[in-house]
XYZ file of C-alpha atoms in Angstrom:
303
model
C -89.533 -124.187 53.275
C -85.636 -124.306 53.558
C -83.058 -126.936 52.626
C -80.426 -128.258 54.925
C -78.093 -128.930 51.782
C -79.137 -126.102 49.261
C -76.027 -126.728 47.041
C -77.729 -130.233 45.912
C -80.437 -127.899 44.044
C -77.993 -126.897 41.494
C -78.123 -130.507 39.998
C -81.867 -129.229 38.983
C -80.175 -127.989 35.973
C -79.947 -131.619 34.570
C -83.904 -132.326 34.469
C -84.672 -128.651 33.104
C -82.226 -129.322 30.186
C -83.681 -132.803 29.659
C -87.374 -131.214 29.626
C -86.408 -128.498 27.391
C -84.581 -130.891 25.035
C -87.521 -133.481 24.936
C -90.372 -130.824 24.586
C -88.629 -128.525 21.792
C -86.130 -130.675 19.973
C -87.965 -134.050 19.233
C -86.457 -134.806 16.028
C -84.498 -138.064 16.343
C -85.669 -141.565 15.415
C -85.671 -143.947 12.422
C -86.987 -142.227 9.357
C -89.660 -144.522 7.752
C -91.075 -144.504 4.319
C -94.591 -143.010 5.485
C -92.672 -140.283 7.272
C -92.317 -138.499 3.775
C -95.837 -137.916 3.245
C -98.183 -135.084 4.885
C -99.951 -135.875 8.276
C -102.692 -134.419 10.269
C -101.857 -132.313 13.078
C -102.541 -134.242 16.061
C -102.029 -131.700 18.739
C -103.329 -133.225 21.708
C -101.533 -136.647 20.740
C -98.264 -134.626 20.660
C -98.721 -132.956 23.993
C -99.678 -136.242 25.726
C -96.665 -137.989 24.410
C -94.483 -135.026 25.263
C -96.022 -135.281 28.885
C -95.135 -138.742 29.361
C -91.589 -138.094 27.814
C -90.656 -135.702 30.504
C -91.888 -137.734 33.442
C -88.300 -139.250 34.353
C -86.943 -135.618 34.302
C -89.580 -135.060 36.956
C -88.691 -138.038 38.992
C -84.958 -136.934 38.877
C -86.147 -133.223 40.144
C -88.048 -134.924 43.084
C -84.962 -136.850 43.939
C -82.662 -134.014 43.704
C -85.092 -132.082 46.006
C -84.882 -134.953 48.683
C -81.135 -134.880 48.848
C -81.169 -131.116 49.392
C -82.885 -131.949 52.635
C -86.151 -129.915 52.651
C -87.377 -128.565 56.079
C -90.010 -126.595 57.598
C -90.317 -124.870 61.018
C -92.673 -126.881 63.074
C -93.588 -127.129 66.821
C -92.997 -130.835 67.749
C -95.091 -132.891 70.179
C -94.713 -131.967 74.017
C -91.363 -133.303 75.212
C -91.385 -135.756 78.391
C -89.755 -134.076 81.288
C -87.322 -136.688 82.831
C -87.983 -137.920 86.439
C -84.545 -139.182 88.093
C -86.054 -142.212 90.262
C -83.714 -143.933 92.775
C -84.597 -147.215 94.333
C -83.237 -147.544 98.008
C -83.761 -151.210 98.426
C -83.375 -153.027 101.698
C -81.240 -156.198 101.433
C -81.180 -156.950 105.256
C -81.933 -160.542 106.675
C -85.527 -159.890 107.200
C -86.418 -159.166 103.661
C -85.768 -162.749 102.596
C -88.440 -163.903 104.937
C -92.252 -164.407 103.901
C -91.360 -164.060 100.185
C -90.866 -160.351 100.639
C -88.102 -159.838 98.338
C -89.873 -161.524 95.617
C -93.102 -159.451 96.039
C -90.843 -156.270 96.186
C -88.937 -157.208 92.984
C -91.839 -157.921 91.104
C -93.739 -154.678 91.956
C -90.480 -152.632 91.019
C -90.200 -154.220 87.917
C -93.939 -153.296 87.231
C -93.497 -149.960 88.217
C -90.317 -149.635 85.875
C -92.363 -150.817 83.080
C -95.041 -148.067 83.431
C -92.420 -145.295 83.584
C -90.469 -145.959 80.449
C -88.664 -142.733 79.401
C -87.617 -141.783 83.416
C -84.026 -142.684 84.473
C -83.707 -145.251 87.312
C -80.887 -146.051 89.779
C -80.587 -148.900 92.515
C -78.939 -148.678 95.876
C -78.744 -151.748 97.980
C -78.546 -151.252 101.707
C -78.535 -152.825 105.187
C -75.924 -151.787 107.738
C -74.096 -150.590 104.835
C -74.876 -149.337 101.482
C -73.796 -150.307 97.987
C -74.404 -148.279 94.864
C -75.333 -151.250 92.458
C -76.750 -149.142 89.415
C -76.271 -145.425 88.562
C -79.219 -143.505 86.998
C -79.894 -144.891 83.563
C -82.813 -144.880 81.058
C -81.880 -148.501 80.318
C -84.997 -150.245 81.586
C -83.141 -153.627 81.102
C -80.361 -152.538 83.269
C -82.680 -151.982 86.267
C -84.238 -155.394 85.870
C -80.909 -157.229 85.736
C -79.835 -155.530 88.639
C -82.626 -156.913 90.720
C -81.206 -160.161 90.315
C -78.554 -159.365 92.547
C -80.690 -157.813 95.372
C -81.655 -161.093 96.877
C -80.837 -160.640 100.746
C -79.602 -164.258 100.581
C -76.775 -163.408 98.416
C -75.586 -160.219 100.029
C -72.227 -160.089 102.049
C -72.495 -160.091 105.793
C -71.253 -156.609 106.344
C -74.064 -155.338 103.837
C -76.964 -157.076 105.131
C -76.565 -157.269 108.979
C -78.843 -154.513 110.021
C -81.347 -151.580 108.659
C -79.842 -148.242 108.441
C -82.110 -146.315 106.645
C -80.841 -142.743 107.583
C -77.396 -143.469 106.087
C -79.005 -145.182 103.071
C -81.177 -141.921 102.255
C -78.075 -139.794 102.676
C -76.105 -142.148 100.191
C -78.834 -141.869 97.633
C -79.041 -137.921 98.234
C -75.521 -137.512 97.347
C -75.693 -139.786 94.245
C -78.891 -138.085 93.185
C -77.032 -134.690 93.233
C -73.674 -136.135 91.442
C -76.109 -137.977 88.651
C -79.416 -136.608 88.017
C -80.236 -135.016 85.180
C -82.578 -131.889 84.778
C -86.039 -132.912 86.064
C -87.838 -134.182 88.974
C -85.927 -136.304 91.378
C -87.683 -139.215 93.469
C -86.360 -141.833 96.083
C -88.400 -144.769 96.535
C -87.386 -146.665 99.722
C -88.375 -150.331 99.691
C -87.908 -151.661 103.476
C -89.318 -153.806 105.895
C -87.388 -152.617 109.015
C -87.381 -149.753 111.659
C -84.148 -147.758 111.100
C -81.443 -147.863 113.727
C -79.983 -144.187 112.953
C -83.392 -142.268 112.768
C -84.414 -142.547 116.282
C -84.371 -138.977 117.663
C -86.069 -135.863 116.241
C -82.758 -134.021 115.332
C -81.832 -136.870 112.794
C -85.327 -136.960 111.322
C -85.445 -133.065 110.776
C -82.043 -132.933 109.294
C -82.934 -135.702 106.972
C -85.931 -133.926 105.945
C -84.352 -130.677 105.412
C -81.630 -132.285 103.257
C -84.019 -133.946 100.891
C -86.391 -130.911 100.876
C -83.670 -128.352 99.911
C -82.352 -130.591 97.060
C -86.087 -130.963 95.612
C -86.132 -134.839 96.349
C -89.305 -136.447 97.141
C -89.216 -139.579 99.305
C -91.642 -142.514 99.119
C -91.597 -145.559 101.441
C -93.081 -148.612 100.692
C -92.926 -150.811 103.764
C -92.959 -154.647 102.980
C -94.229 -156.362 106.031
C -96.803 -156.716 108.553
C -95.559 -154.238 111.120
C -96.469 -150.493 111.177
C -94.687 -147.993 109.016
C -91.839 -146.341 111.164
C -93.177 -142.906 112.147
C -90.000 -141.154 111.629
C -89.606 -142.404 108.124
C -93.164 -141.674 107.346
C -92.817 -138.029 108.722
C -89.640 -137.526 106.482
C -91.658 -138.625 103.317
C -94.709 -136.380 104.062
C -92.510 -133.295 104.574
C -90.713 -133.867 101.344
C -94.097 -134.196 99.561
C -94.183 -137.882 99.302
C -96.014 -140.626 101.381
C -95.370 -143.909 103.298
C -97.185 -147.142 102.720
C -97.956 -150.544 104.082
C -97.994 -153.380 101.671
C -98.169 -156.935 102.899
C -98.868 -158.957 99.381
C -98.096 -158.712 95.860
C -101.553 -156.900 95.187
C -101.009 -154.295 97.850
C -97.540 -153.744 96.352
C -98.715 -153.050 93.039
C -101.427 -150.963 94.392
C -98.865 -148.796 96.205
C -96.678 -148.264 92.968
C -99.828 -147.575 91.019
C -100.651 -144.689 93.655
C -97.044 -143.452 93.356
C -97.382 -143.123 89.492
C -100.360 -141.273 90.020
C -98.896 -138.867 92.549
C -96.017 -138.406 90.733
C -97.156 -138.525 86.828
C -95.088 -138.229 83.938
C -94.680 -134.445 83.146
C -94.770 -132.918 79.655
C -93.803 -129.616 78.582
C -94.103 -127.716 74.916
C -90.911 -128.085 72.656
C -89.643 -125.157 70.857
C -90.118 -124.580 67.248
C -87.596 -126.439 65.331
C -86.751 -127.489 61.747
C -88.435 -130.564 60.865
C -87.994 -132.795 57.652
C -90.559 -132.174 54.721
C -90.032 -134.988 52.408
C -93.662 -136.204 51.915
C -94.507 -133.836 48.949
C -91.498 -134.839 47.116
C -91.979 -138.540 47.678
C -95.445 -138.055 46.598
C -94.313 -136.211 43.280
C -91.667 -138.805 42.534
C -93.905 -141.838 43.198
C -96.661 -140.547 41.170
C -94.681 -139.411 38.170
C -92.757 -142.633 38.211
C -96.042 -144.470 37.980
C -97.310 -142.435 35.213
C -94.085 -143.190 33.129
C -94.443 -147.010 33.753
C -98.255 -146.813 32.690
C -97.006 -144.606 29.515
C -94.666 -147.198 28.732
C -97.472 -149.573 27.862
C -98.425 -147.516 24.830
C -98.309 -143.590 25.246
C -94.880 -143.217 24.383
C -92.707 -142.242 21.259
C -91.710 -144.900 19.165
C -87.998 -145.138 17.530
C -89.702 -144.355 13.962
């Protein structure tokens, strides 16, 4: 055991002096007439009274030990490995139909609730992209950011079309600039076919870009049409997957599946000094409790 503030231990001299004085030099008090006659030597009573007399000094010593900051080297619980998750959220006009935005928003909120401890960011896209929320561990920030992802509230130049390739490249650059050490994931939520990922070369470039940066892509396709094969192939190459979800329950199942595929990771932490206050607290509370009990009768009187 070590102490973070060992200089505080110098004050232990005070309770030591109190103990020595109370144990060896008990001679004060008011002299009464019966003190001038001889008395039987009651050894155990004398020891009991002295014991209760020094209990305040024991409490003081324990408090001084607490102030000194007792510590022991221990291995803490496993530490969570951060996952950086960026939502790439489609706000084109088609996302406002059939309640798609409302379904997607609720599913994203539920997914965020299950990933407490991870960092989340939000990018809105249509024809152009808008960085709406940088990566943060503040879960309320991601929930509030979804209030502004309603396609009906977007500027014309944002929600005019669906350019998934441009949005993924934008999210990739943000991830490199903002991500903390840990896993990296992009969750694409869209209902459309990309207008800028139509040929094999652009698909290969995007796949290589994400794969080289260790970014896993998951695509949640909100709508009745099939998943665009180009996006599905990119997701598969990065180690992710593409899903079709046409209703609220389907969306929840998709996000639950993503959570199982990329679960929270934990790694053992190194040995670090940790506070070791419990024994001192127990000694102080026990001594204080005994002293209070002793005040009911087991104490010296003034005479």
